[in-house]
Amino acid sequence: MRKKFFYWEPGFLPSVLAISLPIALQNVISLGVNLMDTIMLGQLNDLAITAASLGGQPFNILNILGFGFASGASVLVSQYWGKRQTEPIRELFAITLRCALAGALLFTVVCGLFPETIMGLYSRDPQVIQASAAYLQVLSASFILFSFSNCYIMCLRGVEQVNISMVVYGTMWLVSVPMGLLAGFVWKLDPPFVFLLMRCDYLAQLLLGGLRLRSGRWICVMTR
């Protein structure tokens, strides 16, 4: 007797696509934003792209730590969401955001006060250290914005709110690319200030995600 190893439910595939496609599109948009950042900085000079690459290393570490922490919280949130228990979800949101802010604050203080010391761990070239330290000091101003907004957007995935991430990252593209073009090729600002204006997309991400979270619409889904 042949065993049936695969079972097919008619509504399963549409449900998976409704969740996975917005997340995949979000990652594509995020990759596009980073690609445009690299292209525009590369048009300025070689030192700018090198400094931006080295100066972004602490940010990558913060991003990986935040991703791991928010992913774990999102798993717990989705479990409570399946049980239709909103109070533990609110508590998890609060704990996760506080921890994300604490970590981002630590990185902001250390990178903002000792950028040259940190960059000295990556390079021995004084010119590269000085340039990358300037980028790191500018980038550290966005650590709190990024950590806070990225954390709760990932937690919102656990309550079936995946479309908001696509909208937020699409807005990031519309903000980051024009600001970078204006700052670099119209206003002729120094590369670190160009990089700072290109990071205004994190502010847009924070505002849009915060409005969605505060609206409570994700709670209303449970009553449908």
XYZ file of C-alpha atoms in Angstrom:
224
model
C 0.000 0.000 0.000
C 1.437 3.330 -1.066
C 1.687 5.991 1.601
C 0.784 9.532 0.839
C 3.694 11.681 1.965
C 2.381 15.022 0.660
C -0.973 16.523 1.508
C -2.436 19.423 -0.411
C -4.820 21.971 1.052
C -6.442 24.347 -1.432
C -5.934 27.460 0.688
C -2.352 26.733 1.750
C -0.435 28.080 -1.256
C -2.291 31.427 -1.428
C -1.667 31.919 2.297
C 2.053 31.227 1.896
C 2.350 33.533 -1.104
C 0.478 36.312 0.700
C 3.107 36.214 3.454
C 6.270 35.374 1.517
C 5.932 37.662 -1.530
C 5.823 40.965 0.416
C 8.838 39.852 2.493
C 10.747 38.850 -0.645
C 9.898 42.156 -2.320
C 11.012 44.002 0.810
C 14.416 42.308 0.624
C 14.722 43.167 -3.070
C 13.941 46.829 -2.349
C 16.419 46.877 0.532
C 19.094 45.401 -1.738
C 18.269 48.032 -4.352
C 18.677 50.839 -1.814
C 22.077 49.507 -0.731
C 23.124 49.088 -4.361
C 22.205 52.676 -5.189
C 24.111 53.868 -2.114
C 27.208 52.054 -3.340
C 26.860 53.346 -6.897
C 26.384 56.982 -5.842
C 29.250 56.920 -3.344
C 31.457 55.256 -5.935
C 30.827 58.152 -8.297
C 32.349 60.554 -5.769
C 35.792 58.960 -5.232
C 37.472 55.679 -4.315
C 38.175 56.792 -0.767
C 34.469 57.473 -0.205
C 33.407 53.941 -1.122
C 36.232 52.421 0.943
C 35.403 54.570 3.967
C 31.695 53.803 3.684
C 32.417 50.067 3.507
C 34.645 50.078 6.589
C 32.498 52.562 8.469
C 29.476 50.327 7.971
C 31.025 47.293 9.656
C 29.790 48.135 13.192
C 26.355 48.759 11.677
C 26.420 45.282 10.133
C 27.192 43.795 13.548
C 24.291 45.720 15.098
C 22.038 44.634 12.245
C 22.897 40.942 12.722
C 22.337 41.122 16.476
C 19.046 42.951 16.033
C 17.899 40.514 13.351
C 18.555 37.512 15.564
C 16.833 39.049 18.571
C 13.805 40.290 16.608
C 13.484 36.951 14.789
C 13.289 35.100 18.094
C 10.713 37.569 19.383
C 8.722 37.226 16.162
C 8.487 33.449 16.661
C 7.057 33.929 20.147
C 4.709 36.653 18.894
C 3.373 34.361 16.153
C 2.698 31.611 18.715
C 0.614 33.931 20.870
C -1.038 35.282 17.732
C -2.138 31.767 16.839
C -3.669 31.427 20.308
C -5.372 34.829 19.890
C -3.719 36.206 23.042
C -2.949 39.886 22.560
C -1.687 40.840 26.009
C 1.481 38.675 25.851
C 2.085 40.067 22.361
C 2.040 43.614 23.697
C 4.480 42.637 26.434
C 6.816 40.973 23.925
C 6.676 44.053 21.716
C 7.621 46.253 24.665
C 10.471 44.004 25.861
C 11.883 43.574 22.357
C 11.822 47.293 21.574
C 13.458 48.179 24.891
C 16.265 45.691 24.325
C 16.730 46.938 20.754
C 16.957 50.520 21.988
C 19.433 49.572 24.714
C 21.722 47.823 22.230
C 21.443 50.636 19.692
C 22.185 53.222 22.370
C 25.335 51.351 23.381
C 26.543 51.167 19.770
C 25.675 54.834 19.225
C 27.673 56.012 22.224
C 30.729 53.853 21.510
C 30.828 54.541 17.767
C 30.051 58.227 18.221
C 32.757 58.844 20.824
C 35.515 56.487 19.637
C 35.153 56.121 15.850
C 38.867 56.297 15.058
C 39.707 53.672 17.681
C 37.148 51.280 16.189
C 38.258 51.920 12.607
C 41.852 51.306 13.684
C 40.857 47.671 14.181
C 40.053 47.371 10.465
C 42.843 49.373 8.818
C 46.293 50.828 9.493
C 46.131 53.478 6.773
C 45.722 56.878 8.546
C 43.798 58.370 5.619
C 41.363 55.469 5.463
C 40.922 55.490 9.260
C 40.145 59.204 9.279
C 37.662 58.979 6.408
C 35.919 55.841 7.685
C 35.740 57.289 11.216
C 33.861 60.287 9.804
C 31.378 57.923 8.122
C 30.957 55.859 11.272
C 30.322 58.933 13.393
C 27.660 60.115 10.961
C 26.120 56.658 10.626
C 25.935 56.196 14.398
C 23.254 58.900 14.494
C 20.884 56.495 12.699
C 21.504 53.408 14.854
C 18.595 54.060 17.210
C 16.176 54.893 14.387
C 17.123 51.785 12.431
C 17.085 49.365 15.378
C 13.750 50.575 16.699
C 11.935 50.573 13.351
C 13.489 47.370 12.004
C 12.691 45.521 15.235
C 8.990 46.286 15.339
C 8.554 45.763 11.606
C 9.929 42.247 12.056
C 7.645 41.686 15.038
C 4.657 42.837 12.976
C 5.340 39.919 10.639
C 4.354 37.627 13.496
C 0.842 39.096 13.483
C 0.349 38.752 9.713
C 1.250 42.367 8.998
C 3.700 41.830 6.133
C 2.411 44.404 3.663
C 3.525 47.278 5.871
C 7.174 46.230 5.482
C 6.836 46.357 1.697
C 5.309 49.841 1.873
C 7.956 51.048 4.320
C 10.896 49.785 2.284
C 9.369 51.155 -0.898
C 9.194 54.542 0.802
C 12.845 54.133 1.824
C 13.742 53.809 -1.866
C 11.771 56.949 -2.735
C 13.495 58.902 0.046
C 17.065 57.594 -0.033
C 17.806 57.730 -3.763
C 16.591 61.310 -4.457
C 18.285 62.627 -1.302
C 21.552 60.980 -2.322
C 21.381 62.402 -5.834
C 20.619 65.891 -4.585
C 23.291 65.848 -1.876
C 26.047 64.381 -4.039
C 25.514 65.865 -7.483
C 23.433 69.009 -6.967
C 24.421 70.400 -3.576
C 27.992 68.987 -3.865
C 28.207 68.075 -0.177
C 31.072 66.145 1.374
C 30.677 62.324 1.182
C 29.892 61.853 4.920
C 27.016 64.353 4.716
C 25.773 62.685 1.539
C 25.719 59.415 3.429
C 23.836 61.054 6.324
C 21.100 62.436 4.070
C 20.772 59.055 2.371
C 20.020 57.588 5.799
C 16.957 59.799 6.185
C 15.057 56.757 4.932
C 15.352 55.285 8.433
C 13.327 58.219 9.739
C 10.612 57.493 7.181
C 10.736 53.818 8.174
C 10.315 54.770 11.828
C 7.364 57.084 11.200
C 5.414 54.712 8.940
C 5.967 51.641 11.085
C 5.184 53.573 14.274
C 1.917 54.870 12.867
C 0.906 51.351 11.853
C 1.771 49.946 15.261
C -0.001 52.735 17.120
C -3.136 52.457 14.979
C -3.900 49.009 16.464
C -5.132 47.672 13.105
C -3.186 44.454 13.611
C -5.324 43.775 16.691
C -8.516 44.318 14.663
C -7.551 41.441 12.363
C -8.316 39.010 15.180
C -11.955 40.106 15.342
C -12.703 39.417 11.692
